[in-house]
Coordinates of C-alpha atoms in Angstrom, one line a residue:
Chain N
M1 CA 48.6 -3.7 18.8
T2 CA 45.6 -1.3 19.2
D3 CA 42.5 -1.8 17.0
V4 CA 41.5 1.5 15.5
A5 CA 38.8 2.8 13.2
I6 CA 38.9 5.8 10.9
G7 CA 36.1 8.3 11.4
M8 CA 35.3 10.7 8.6
D9 CA 32.8 13.6 8.8
I10 CA 32.1 15.1 5.4
G11 CA 30.8 18.7 5.5
G12 CA 30.2 21.0 2.5
T13 CA 33.3 23.0 3.2
N14 CA 35.7 20.6 5.1
T15 CA 36.1 16.9 6.0
A16 CA 37.3 16.1 9.5
I17 CA 39.1 12.7 9.7
G18 CA 40.5 10.9 12.7
I19 CA 41.8 7.7 14.1
V20 CA 39.6 6.5 16.9
D21 CA 40.1 3.6 19.4
R22 CA 37.4 1.3 20.7
G23 CA 37.0 3.4 23.8
G24 CA 36.1 6.5 21.8
K25 CA 39.4 8.2 22.1
C26 CA 40.6 10.2 19.1
L27 CA 44.3 9.4 18.7
A28 CA 45.0 11.6 15.7
S29 CA 43.1 13.9 13.4
A30 CA 43.3 16.1 10.4
V31 CA 41.1 18.3 8.2
V32 CA 40.9 18.1 4.4
S33 CA 39.0 20.5 2.1
T34 CA 35.8 19.1 0.6
A35 CA 34.8 22.1 -1.4
Q36 CA 38.1 22.5 -3.4
H37 CA 37.7 19.1 -5.2
E38 CA 35.5 19.4 -8.2
A39 CA 36.0 15.7 -9.0
V40 CA 35.2 13.1 -6.3
V41 CA 38.3 11.0 -7.3
S42 CA 40.7 13.9 -6.6
Y43 CA 38.9 14.3 -3.2
V44 CA 39.3 10.6 -2.4
D45 CA 43.0 10.9 -3.3
A46 CA 43.5 13.8 -1.0
V47 CA 41.7 12.2 1.9
S48 CA 43.6 8.9 1.3
D49 CA 47.0 10.6 1.3
T50 CA 46.2 12.4 4.6
L51 CA 44.9 9.2 6.2
Q52 CA 48.0 7.3 5.2
K53 CA 50.2 9.9 6.8
L54 CA 48.1 9.8 10.0
M55 CA 48.3 6.0 10.1
A56 CA 52.1 6.0 9.5
R57 CA 52.6 7.9 12.7
Q58 CA 52.2 4.8 14.8
T59 CA 53.2 1.2 14.0
G60 CA 51.0 -0.4 16.7
W61 CA 47.7 0.4 15.0
T62 CA 45.5 -2.3 13.3
L63 CA 42.9 -0.6 11.1
T64 CA 39.5 -2.4 11.5
G65 CA 37.4 -0.2 9.2
I66 CA 36.3 3.3 8.0
G67 CA 33.1 5.0 9.1
I68 CA 31.8 7.9 7.2
G69 CA 29.1 10.5 8.1
A70 CA 28.0 12.4 5.1
P71 CA 25.0 14.6 4.0
N72 CA 22.4 12.4 2.2
G73 CA 24.4 9.3 3.0
N74 CA 22.7 6.0 2.4
F75 CA 23.7 3.2 4.7
Y76 CA 22.5 0.3 2.6
R77 CA 24.2 1.4 -0.6
G78 CA 27.2 3.2 0.9
T79 CA 26.4 6.2 -1.4
I80 CA 26.0 9.9 -1.1
E81 CA 22.8 10.7 -3.1
H82 CA 22.0 14.1 -4.6
A83 CA 23.5 16.1 -1.7
P84 CA 22.6 19.7 -2.2
N85 CA 25.6 21.1 -0.4
L86 CA 28.3 19.1 -2.2
R87 CA 29.8 19.7 -5.6
W88 CA 29.5 16.0 -6.7
K89 CA 26.1 15.5 -8.2
G90 CA 24.1 12.3 -8.6
V91 CA 24.9 9.1 -6.7
I92 CA 28.5 8.8 -5.4
P93 CA 29.6 5.3 -4.3
L94 CA 32.0 6.7 -1.7
A95 CA 32.1 3.7 0.7
Q96 CA 33.2 1.5 -2.2
M97 CA 35.8 4.0 -3.3
F98 CA 37.5 4.1 0.2
A99 CA 37.1 0.3 0.7
G100 CA 39.0 -0.2 -2.6
R101 CA 41.8 2.1 -1.4
F102 CA 42.2 0.7 2.1
G103 CA 40.9 -2.9 1.8
V104 CA 38.8 -2.6 5.0
K105 CA 35.1 -2.6 5.8
T106 CA 33.8 0.9 5.0
V107 CA 30.4 2.0 6.3
L108 CA 28.6 5.3 5.4
T109 CA 25.5 6.9 6.7
N110 CA 24.2 10.4 7.2
D111 CA 25.8 12.7 9.7
A112 CA 22.9 12.6 12.2
N113 CA 22.8 8.8 12.3
A114 CA 26.5 8.9 12.9
A115 CA 25.9 11.4 15.7
A116 CA 23.3 9.0 17.2
L117 CA 25.8 6.1 17.2
G118 CA 28.5 8.3 18.8
E119 CA 26.0 9.2 21.5
L120 CA 25.1 5.5 22.0
L121 CA 28.7 4.1 22.2
F122 CA 30.5 7.0 23.8
G123 CA 28.0 9.6 25.0
A124 CA 25.0 10.2 27.1
A125 CA 22.9 7.5 25.5
R126 CA 25.0 4.6 26.7
G127 CA 22.7 1.9 28.0
M128 CA 19.6 3.4 26.2
R129 CA 17.8 1.3 23.5
D130 CA 15.3 3.9 22.2
F131 CA 16.3 7.5 21.7
I132 CA 16.5 10.3 19.0
V133 CA 19.4 12.6 18.3
I134 CA 18.4 15.9 16.6
T135 CA 21.2 17.9 15.1
L136 CA 20.5 21.6 15.0
G137 CA 23.0 23.0 12.6
T138 CA 23.0 24.4 9.0
G139 CA 20.1 21.9 8.6
V140 CA 18.1 19.9 11.0
G141 CA 19.1 16.2 11.0
S142 CA 17.9 13.3 13.1
G143 CA 19.1 9.9 14.0
I144 CA 16.5 7.5 15.5
V145 CA 17.6 4.5 17.5
V146 CA 15.1 1.7 18.0
N147 CA 16.0 -1.4 20.1
G148 CA 19.6 -0.3 20.2
E149 CA 19.9 0.0 16.4
V150 CA 19.8 3.0 14.1
L151 CA 16.5 3.0 12.2
Y152 CA 17.4 3.0 8.5
G153 CA 14.1 1.9 7.1
H154 CA 13.3 0.2 3.8
D155 CA 15.3 2.6 1.6
G156 CA 18.0 3.6 4.1
F157 CA 16.8 7.2 4.5
A158 CA 14.8 7.0 7.7
G159 CA 15.3 9.8 10.3
E160 CA 14.5 12.9 8.2
I161 CA 12.6 14.7 11.0
G162 CA 14.1 18.0 9.7
H163 CA 11.9 17.5 6.7
T164 CA 8.7 16.8 8.4
I165 CA 6.2 19.6 7.7
Y166 CA 5.4 22.2 10.3
D167 CA 3.3 24.5 8.0
P168 CA 2.4 23.4 4.4
R169 CA 2.1 27.1 3.5
G170 CA 5.2 28.1 5.4
R171 CA 8.7 29.0 4.5
A172 CA 10.4 27.8 1.3
C173 CA 12.8 25.0 2.1
G174 CA 16.0 24.0 0.2
C175 CA 14.3 20.6 -0.5
G176 CA 11.8 22.4 -2.8
R177 CA 8.8 22.1 -0.5
R178 CA 7.4 24.5 2.1
G179 CA 7.3 24.7 5.9
C180 CA 9.8 21.9 6.8
L181 CA 10.9 21.9 10.4
E182 CA 14.4 22.7 9.1
T183 CA 13.3 26.2 7.9
Y184 CA 12.4 27.1 11.5
A185 CA 14.7 25.1 13.8
S186 CA 18.1 25.3 12.0
A187 CA 20.7 28.0 12.4
G188 CA 19.3 29.7 9.3
G189 CA 15.7 29.1 10.6
I190 CA 16.2 31.1 13.7
C191 CA 17.7 34.0 11.6
R192 CA 14.5 33.9 9.4
T193 CA 12.4 34.0 12.6
V194 CA 14.4 37.1 13.7
F195 CA 13.7 38.8 10.4
E196 CA 10.0 38.1 10.7
L197 CA 10.0 39.6 14.2
L198 CA 12.0 42.6 13.0
A199 CA 9.3 43.2 10.4
S200 CA 6.3 42.5 12.5
S201 CA 7.2 44.0 15.9
T202 CA 8.5 47.3 17.1
I203 CA 10.6 45.6 19.8
P204 CA 14.0 47.4 20.1
S205 CA 16.8 45.0 19.3
E206 CA 20.5 45.1 18.6
L207 CA 19.7 42.7 15.7
R208 CA 18.1 45.6 13.8
A209 CA 21.7 46.5 12.8
F210 CA 22.4 43.3 10.8
S211 CA 21.8 42.5 7.2
F212 CA 20.2 39.2 6.4
R213 CA 23.5 38.1 4.8
D214 CA 25.5 38.9 8.0
L215 CA 23.2 37.6 10.7
T216 CA 24.2 34.2 12.2
A217 CA 22.6 32.1 14.9
A218 CA 25.6 32.9 17.1
H219 CA 24.6 36.6 16.9
V220 CA 21.1 35.7 18.0
T221 CA 22.4 33.6 20.9
E222 CA 24.8 36.4 22.0
A223 CA 22.0 39.0 21.9
A224 CA 19.6 36.7 23.8
R225 CA 22.3 36.1 26.5
R226 CA 22.5 39.9 26.8
G227 CA 18.7 40.0 27.4
D228 CA 17.7 41.3 23.9
A229 CA 13.9 40.8 24.0
L230 CA 13.6 40.1 20.3
A231 CA 16.3 37.5 20.2
C232 CA 14.8 35.9 23.3
E233 CA 11.4 35.8 21.5
A234 CA 13.1 34.2 18.4
F235 CA 14.4 31.4 20.7
A236 CA 10.9 31.0 22.3
I237 CA 9.3 30.6 18.8
T238 CA 12.0 28.2 17.7
G239 CA 11.5 26.1 20.8
R240 CA 7.8 26.1 20.4
I241 CA 7.9 24.8 16.8
L242 CA 10.7 22.3 17.6
G243 CA 8.8 20.9 20.6
L244 CA 5.6 20.5 18.6
K245 CA 7.3 18.4 15.9
L246 CA 9.3 16.5 18.5
A247 CA 5.9 15.6 20.1
D248 CA 5.0 14.0 16.7
A249 CA 8.3 12.1 16.7
V250 CA 7.5 10.8 20.2
A251 CA 4.1 9.6 18.9
H252 CA 6.0 7.6 16.2
T253 CA 8.8 5.9 18.1
S254 CA 8.2 6.4 21.9
P255 CA 11.9 7.3 22.8
E256 CA 13.4 7.3 26.3
A257 CA 15.2 10.6 25.5
I258 CA 15.7 13.2 22.8
F259 CA 19.2 14.7 22.5
L260 CA 19.7 18.1 21.0
F261 CA 23.1 18.4 19.3
G262 CA 24.9 20.9 17.1
G263 CA 25.4 24.7 17.0
L264 CA 22.0 25.9 18.1
A265 CA 21.9 23.3 21.0
K266 CA 24.9 25.1 22.5
A267 CA 22.6 28.0 23.3
G268 CA 21.6 25.9 26.3
D269 CA 18.5 27.0 28.3
L270 CA 17.6 29.5 25.6
I271 CA 16.6 26.6 23.3
F272 CA 16.1 23.8 25.8
T273 CA 13.5 25.6 28.1
P274 CA 11.0 26.5 25.4
T275 CA 11.5 23.2 23.5
Q276 CA 10.9 21.2 26.7
R277 CA 7.7 23.2 27.5
S278 CA 6.3 22.8 24.1
L279 CA 7.2 19.1 23.9
E280 CA 5.3 18.5 27.2
E281 CA 2.3 20.6 26.1
N282 CA 2.0 18.9 22.8
M283 CA 2.7 15.2 23.7
L284 CA -0.1 12.8 23.9
N285 CA -1.0 12.3 27.6
I286 CA 0.4 8.7 27.8
F287 CA 3.9 10.1 27.2
H288 CA 3.7 13.0 29.7
G289 CA 6.8 13.3 31.9
K290 CA 8.4 10.2 30.3
V291 CA 10.6 11.7 27.6
K292 CA 13.9 13.3 28.6
L293 CA 15.2 16.3 26.6
L294 CA 19.0 16.2 27.0
P295 CA 22.1 17.8 25.7
S296 CA 24.7 15.6 24.0
G297 CA 27.2 13.8 26.3
L298 CA 29.9 14.3 23.7
H299 CA 32.2 17.3 23.9
G300 CA 35.2 18.7 22.1
E301 CA 36.3 19.2 18.5
N302 CA 36.1 15.6 17.4
V303 CA 32.6 14.7 18.2
A304 CA 31.6 14.1 14.5
I305 CA 34.7 12.0 14.0
L306 CA 33.7 9.8 17.0
G307 CA 30.2 9.3 15.6
A308 CA 31.6 8.2 12.2
A309 CA 34.1 5.8 13.8
A310 CA 31.2 4.4 16.0
L311 CA 29.7 3.1 12.7
I312 CA 32.6 0.6 12.6
W313 CA 32.6 -0.3 16.3
K314 CA 28.8 -0.8 16.2
E315 CA 29.1 -3.0 13.1
L316 CA 31.8 -5.2 14.8
E317 CA 29.7 -5.5 17.9
T318 CA 26.6 -6.6 16.0
K319 CA 28.4 -8.9 13.5
P320 CA 31.7 -10.2 15.0
S321 CA 34.0 -11.1 12.2
Chain Q
M1 CA -2.7 -32.4 17.2
T2 CA -3.1 -28.9 15.8
D3 CA -1.3 -26.0 17.5
V4 CA -3.8 -23.1 17.9
A5 CA -3.6 -19.6 19.4
I6 CA -6.5 -17.6 20.8
G7 CA -7.0 -14.2 19.2
M8 CA -9.0 -11.6 21.1
D9 CA -10.0 -8.2 19.8
I10 CA -11.3 -5.9 22.5
G11 CA -13.6 -3.1 21.3
G12 CA -15.6 -0.7 23.4
T13 CA -18.8 -2.5 22.7
N14 CA -17.9 -6.1 22.0
T15 CA -14.9 -8.4 22.1
A16 CA -14.4 -10.8 19.2
I17 CA -12.6 -14.0 20.1
G18 CA -11.4 -16.9 18.0
I19 CA -9.2 -20.0 17.7
V20 CA -6.6 -19.5 15.0
D21 CA -4.1 -22.0 13.5
R22 CA -0.6 -21.3 12.4
G23 CA -1.6 -20.7 8.8
G24 CA -4.0 -17.9 9.8
K25 CA -7.2 -19.8 9.5
C26 CA -9.9 -19.0 12.1
L27 CA -11.3 -22.3 13.2
A28 CA -14.0 -21.1 15.6
S29 CA -15.1 -17.7 16.9
A30 CA -17.5 -16.0 19.2
V31 CA -18.5 -12.5 20.4
V32 CA -18.7 -11.4 24.0
S33 CA -20.0 -8.1 25.2
T34 CA -17.3 -5.7 26.6
A35 CA -19.6 -2.9 27.6
Q36 CA -22.0 -4.8 29.8
H37 CA -19.3 -5.7 32.3
E38 CA -18.7 -3.0 34.8
A39 CA -16.0 -5.0 36.7
V40 CA -13.1 -6.4 34.7
V41 CA -13.2 -9.7 36.7
S42 CA -16.7 -10.4 35.5
Y43 CA -15.6 -9.6 32.0
V44 CA -12.6 -12.0 32.2
D45 CA -15.1 -14.7 33.6
A46 CA -17.4 -14.3 30.7
V47 CA -14.6 -14.4 28.1
S48 CA -13.0 -17.4 29.8
D49 CA -16.3 -19.3 29.8
T50 CA -16.8 -18.7 26.1
L51 CA -13.2 -19.6 25.3
Q52 CA -13.5 -22.9 27.2
K53 CA -16.7 -23.8 25.3
L54 CA -14.9 -23.0 22.0
M55 CA -11.9 -25.1 22.9
A56 CA -14.1 -28.0 24.1
R57 CA -15.4 -28.4 20.6
Q58 CA -12.3 -30.1 19.4
T59 CA -10.0 -32.5 21.2
G60 CA -7.1 -32.2 18.7
W61 CA -6.2 -28.6 19.6
T62 CA -3.1 -27.7 21.6
L63 CA -3.3 -24.1 22.9
T64 CA 0.0 -22.3 22.5
G65 CA -1.0 -18.9 23.8
I66 CA -3.5 -16.0 23.9
G67 CA -3.0 -12.8 21.8
I68 CA -5.0 -9.7 22.7
G69 CA -5.5 -6.5 20.7
A70 CA -6.9 -3.8 22.9
P71 CA -7.3 0.0 23.0
N72 CA -4.3 1.6 24.9
G73 CA -2.8 -1.8 25.2
N74 CA 0.8 -1.9 26.5
F75 CA 2.9 -4.7 25.1
Y76 CA 5.7 -4.6 27.7
R77 CA 3.4 -4.6 30.7
G78 CA 0.4 -6.6 29.3
T79 CA -1.9 -3.8 30.5
I80 CA -4.7 -1.7 29.2
E81 CA -3.9 1.8 30.4
H82 CA -6.5 4.6 30.8
A83 CA -8.5 3.6 27.7
P84 CA -11.1 6.3 27.1
N85 CA -13.7 4.0 25.4
L86 CA -13.7 1.2 28.1
R87 CA -15.5 1.2 31.5
W88 CA -12.4 -0.1 33.4
K89 CA -10.4 2.9 34.5
G90 CA -6.7 3.1 35.4
V91 CA -4.3 0.3 34.6
I92 CA -5.7 -3.2 34.0
P93 CA -3.3 -6.1 34.0
L94 CA -5.4 -8.1 31.5
A95 CA -2.6 -10.3 30.1
Q96 CA -1.8 -11.5 33.5
M97 CA -5.4 -12.2 34.3
F98 CA -5.9 -14.4 31.2
A99 CA -2.5 -16.1 31.7
G100 CA -3.6 -17.0 35.2
R101 CA -6.8 -18.6 33.9
F102 CA -5.4 -20.5 31.0
G103 CA -1.8 -21.2 32.1
V104 CA -0.4 -20.1 28.7
K105 CA 1.7 -17.3 27.3
T106 CA -0.5 -14.2 26.9
V107 CA 0.6 -11.2 24.9
L108 CA -1.3 -7.9 24.6
T109 CA -0.8 -4.9 22.5
N110 CA -2.9 -2.2 20.9
D111 CA -5.3 -3.1 18.1
A112 CA -3.3 -1.3 15.3
N113 CA -0.1 -3.2 16.3
A114 CA -2.1 -6.4 16.2
A115 CA -3.4 -5.4 12.7
A116 CA 0.2 -4.8 11.5
L117 CA 1.2 -8.3 12.7
G118 CA -1.8 -9.8 11.0
E119 CA -0.7 -8.1 7.8
L120 CA 2.9 -9.3 8.3
L121 CA 2.1 -13.0 9.0
F122 CA -1.1 -13.5 6.9
G123 CA -1.7 -10.5 4.7
A124 CA -0.2 -8.3 2.0
A125 CA 2.9 -7.4 4.1
R126 CA 4.3 -11.0 4.0
G127 CA 8.0 -10.7 3.1
M128 CA 8.2 -7.0 4.0
R129 CA 10.5 -5.8 6.8
D130 CA 9.5 -2.1 7.0
F131 CA 5.9 -0.9 6.7
I132 CA 3.1 0.9 8.5
V133 CA -0.5 -0.1 9.0
I134 CA -3.0 2.8 9.5
T135 CA -6.4 1.9 10.9
L136 CA -9.1 4.4 9.9
G137 CA -12.0 3.6 12.2
T138 CA -13.6 5.2 15.2
G139 CA -10.1 6.5 15.8
V140 CA -6.9 6.5 13.8
G141 CA -4.4 3.9 14.9
S142 CA -1.1 2.9 13.6
G143 CA 1.3 -0.1 13.8
I144 CA 4.8 0.6 12.6
V145 CA 7.0 -2.4 11.6
V146 CA 10.8 -1.9 11.5
N147 CA 13.2 -4.7 10.6
G148 CA 10.4 -7.2 10.7
E149 CA 9.4 -6.3 14.3
V150 CA 6.6 -4.1 15.6
L151 CA 8.1 -0.8 16.9
Y152 CA 7.0 -0.5 20.6
G153 CA 9.6 2.0 21.7
H154 CA 10.9 2.7 25.2
D155 CA 7.5 2.9 26.9
G156 CA 5.6 0.4 24.7
F157 CA 3.3 3.1 23.2
A158 CA 5.1 3.8 19.9
G159 CA 2.9 4.1 16.8
E160 CA 0.4 6.8 17.8
I161 CA 0.3 8.5 14.4
G162 CA -3.4 9.2 14.9
H163 CA -2.3 11.6 17.6
T164 CA 0.3 13.5 15.7
I165 CA -0.8 17.1 15.3
Y166 CA -2.1 18.4 11.9
D167 CA -3.1 21.8 13.2
P168 CA -2.3 23.0 16.8
R169 CA -5.3 25.4 16.7
G170 CA -7.5 22.8 15.0
R171 CA -10.3 20.5 16.1
A172 CA -10.7 19.4 19.7
C173 CA -9.6 15.8 20.1
G174 CA -10.8 13.1 22.7
C175 CA -7.2 13.1 24.0
G176 CA -7.6 16.7 25.3
R177 CA -5.5 18.4 22.7
R178 CA -6.3 20.1 19.4
G179 CA -5.8 19.2 15.8
C180 CA -4.7 15.5 16.0
L181 CA -4.8 13.6 12.7
E182 CA -7.6 11.5 14.3
T183 CA -10.0 14.4 14.4
Y184 CA -9.7 14.6 10.5
A185 CA -9.0 11.1 9.2
S186 CA -11.2 8.9 11.4
A187 CA -14.8 8.0 10.6
G188 CA -15.9 10.8 12.9
G189 CA -13.3 13.1 11.4
I190 CA -14.8 12.9 7.9
C191 CA -18.2 13.7 9.3
R192 CA -16.8 16.8 11.0
T193 CA -15.3 17.8 7.6
V194 CA -18.7 17.3 6.0
F195 CA -20.3 19.6 8.6
E196 CA -17.6 22.3 8.0
L197 CA -18.4 22.1 4.3
L198 CA -22.1 22.2 4.9
A199 CA -21.5 25.4 6.8
S200 CA -18.9 27.1 4.6
S201 CA -20.2 26.2 1.1
T202 CA -23.5 26.3 -0.8
I203 CA -22.8 23.0 -2.6
P204 CA -26.1 21.1 -2.9
S205 CA -25.8 17.8 -1.0
E206 CA -28.0 14.9 0.2
L207 CA -25.9 15.2 3.4
R208 CA -27.8 18.4 4.3
A209 CA -30.6 16.2 5.5
F210 CA -28.6 14.6 8.3
S211 CA -28.2 15.7 11.9
F212 CA -24.7 15.6 13.3
R213 CA -25.8 12.7 15.6
D214 CA -27.1 10.6 12.7
L215 CA -24.4 11.1 10.1
T216 CA -21.9 8.3 9.7
A217 CA -18.9 7.8 7.5
A218 CA -20.9 5.1 5.6
H219 CA -23.4 7.8 4.7
V220 CA -20.6 10.0 3.4
T221 CA -19.2 7.1 1.4
E222 CA -22.5 6.2 -0.2
A223 CA -23.2 9.8 -1.1
A224 CA -19.8 10.2 -2.7
R225 CA -20.3 7.0 -4.7
R226 CA -23.5 8.5 -6.0
G227 CA -21.5 11.6 -7.1
D228 CA -22.5 13.9 -4.3
A229 CA -20.0 16.8 -4.8
L230 CA -19.8 17.8 -1.1
A231 CA -19.2 14.2 0.0
C232 CA -16.5 13.9 -2.7
E233 CA -14.9 17.1 -1.4
A234 CA -14.9 15.7 2.1
F235 CA -13.0 12.7 0.9
A236 CA -10.5 15.0 -1.0
I237 CA -9.9 17.0 2.2
T238 CA -9.5 13.9 4.3
G239 CA -7.0 12.4 1.9
R240 CA -5.0 15.6 1.6
I241 CA -4.6 15.8 5.4
L242 CA -3.9 12.1 5.8
G243 CA -1.3 12.2 3.0
L244 CA 0.5 15.1 4.6
K245 CA 0.8 13.4 7.9
L246 CA 1.8 10.1 6.3
A247 CA 4.6 12.0 4.5
D248 CA 5.9 12.9 8.0
A249 CA 5.6 9.2 9.0
V250 CA 7.7 8.3 5.9
A251 CA 10.4 10.9 7.0
H252 CA 10.6 9.1 10.3
T253 CA 10.7 5.4 9.4
S254 CA 11.2 5.1 5.5
P255 CA 8.6 2.3 5.0
E256 CA 8.3 0.1 1.9
A257 CA 4.5 0.4 2.1
I258 CA 1.7 2.0 4.0
F259 CA -1.5 0.0 4.4
L260 CA -4.8 1.6 5.0
F261 CA -7.1 -0.6 7.1
G262 CA -10.5 -0.3 8.7
G263 CA -13.9 1.2 7.9
L264 CA -12.9 4.4 6.0
A265 CA -10.3 2.4 3.9
K266 CA -13.2 0.4 2.5
A267 CA -14.2 3.5 0.6
G268 CA -11.5 2.5 -1.9
D269 CA -10.4 5.0 -4.5
L270 CA -12.4 7.7 -2.8
I271 CA -9.8 7.8 0.0
F272 CA -6.8 6.1 -1.7
T273 CA -6.6 8.5 -4.6
P274 CA -6.4 11.8 -2.7
T275 CA -4.2 10.3 0.0
Q276 CA -1.8 8.9 -2.6
R277 CA -1.6 12.3 -4.4
S278 CA -1.0 14.2 -1.2
L279 CA 1.5 11.7 0.1
E280 CA 3.6 12.1 -3.2
E281 CA 3.3 15.9 -3.1
N282 CA 4.4 16.1 0.5
M283 CA 7.1 13.5 0.7
L284 CA 10.8 14.6 0.7
N285 CA 12.2 14.1 -2.8
I286 CA 14.4 11.2 -1.9
F287 CA 11.3 9.1 -1.1
H288 CA 9.3 10.0 -4.3
G289 CA 7.8 7.0 -6.0
K290 CA 9.2 4.6 -3.5
V291 CA 6.4 4.2 -0.9
K292 CA 3.4 2.1 -1.9
L293 CA 0.0 3.0 -0.5
L294 CA -2.0 -0.3 -0.3
P295 CA -5.2 -1.8 1.0
S296 CA -5.0 -4.5 3.6
G297 CA -4.6 -8.1 2.2
L298 CA -6.8 -9.4 5.0
H299 CA -10.5 -9.9 4.4
G300 CA -13.6 -11.1 6.1
E301 CA -15.1 -10.8 9.5
N302 CA -12.2 -12.2 11.6
V303 CA -9.4 -9.9 10.5
A304 CA -8.9 -8.4 14.0
I305 CA -8.9 -11.9 15.6
L306 CA -6.1 -13.0 13.1
G307 CA -4.1 -10.0 14.0
A308 CA -4.4 -10.7 17.8
A309 CA -3.5 -14.4 17.3
A310 CA -0.5 -13.3 15.2
L311 CA 1.0 -11.9 18.4
I312 CA 1.5 -15.4 19.6
W313 CA 2.7 -16.9 16.3
K314 CA 5.2 -14.0 16.0
E315 CA 6.4 -14.5 19.6
L316 CA 7.0 -18.2 18.9
E317 CA 8.8 -17.4 15.7
T318 CA 11.1 -14.9 17.4
K319 CA 11.7 -16.9 20.6
P320 CA 11.2 -20.6 20.0
S321 CA 10.3 -22.3 23.3

């Protein structure tokens, strides 16, 4: 018999689900639509059906639990709370719903915390006790690990570095405030920076051909790789702002390393070089040269599934049943 | 026999030392000059002499350990490292020096972490597991408690919220950078704000009679209490900036409460009201109404001694010998 955990990564469009063993190997996986289910019950039905089919493939698996990474996920309550990118409004007791279906321990947290656990158990943070994972995607998420444990805080919502404020009079954020780091360092953030540069400069750029609706962070990355000066400048600005706010994060928790994860992190040196420079420039002297800025050690399609499954393996490690 | 711990609070000018019981009662105390000792060995001699005299007063005391709160104190190494306000340069292995003299466990950390432990064991944070203590004095210090433990981080220097950056182009800070929270929210910071207002406004104010050298935060507080509009505006600005950066701190660690401690906190509503307003305005919506802003529950002359002694009581509680 092989002990397995289910890992589930809930995105606004799709949910990736998989069966993961203790070594972090994804044994089977599938994708279910999130967006097509207006009612959460019909969504839980669809995911449960798919999971049962996956589990039926192999008779030698013993299911130990279900780990869920979700936007606005609350670890303590097992709920998704007021997630702006999901159709289900209010507070959704999703962990309880899946626990009821499968009769196993079900743990839910936000996607960045799950990514941090994936990094700790299966990735480049193995052996570290204090580190931060920053997810640079549609939003900017963060998972903070302190003394080998994810920092949840009093209310279960610790690790919202994407919503620390860079400029109180800055860009409007989806959260209703202004100038959050997310409005600068996310995929959409770098596109906004490109549009500011298109307006303020006369630098020739292939990005002048795009509408705001059509431009993606991938276009900016491709242009920068081809040497487009304006795209390169957008990365430089993004890294400067990200490094400044990461210096604040270091002052809070003194991590050994900060991992950049997600779409924008795949731009490599384009984002790492200016972020590293700004981080060093803006850190308090006692931290100089001590904090590593690293890419994720997890690769492949199933990274988010591994992080979600890690919630269960971590739970079993901490509290053996 | 009564178990006692020595608490030692090292300031740039003086060191307050005391004998503290497990209930947080200061049984005896004394003050030794810090500044007059050019060599750290002569300082350790002087403190040790005074401690031996204090301990000799009572035969029923069993010394369990020495707790030290010190600027730039490193918990892991028991060292004071490059403290700008002390005469001893470089890295000073002070915990080891006192442990050698007294043959007991000696624990050292920075003064704000000690204040947080004092609040946890003897003050208004009793029973809390996640909170932050902000010390508003000559500098701005912070002690962050997570899961009932002080957050030290990988390098032992976590909790430097005073050196998070409010404005990268802002006021020069003693740390060599610009715009740290400390340059706005410390005793000296509010005086700098007063001088900016004296220059930029035509508001009549009794503070127009002071030189920069003579003005203290106490003068600003007294003037504000008498209704001086410019002094009140200085408090409003200080609270606005402090609340903004505390909202960032909440996004990192999701505390149950934030305690304001130290000289400027004694201004009461003058500082609490604008800080609370700004904190609520600037926090991410999921935290609204959930984080208490509170005064310290510790009072009297020996608060810093209690915090330092709490280092020992906390250590014994966590790792019973």
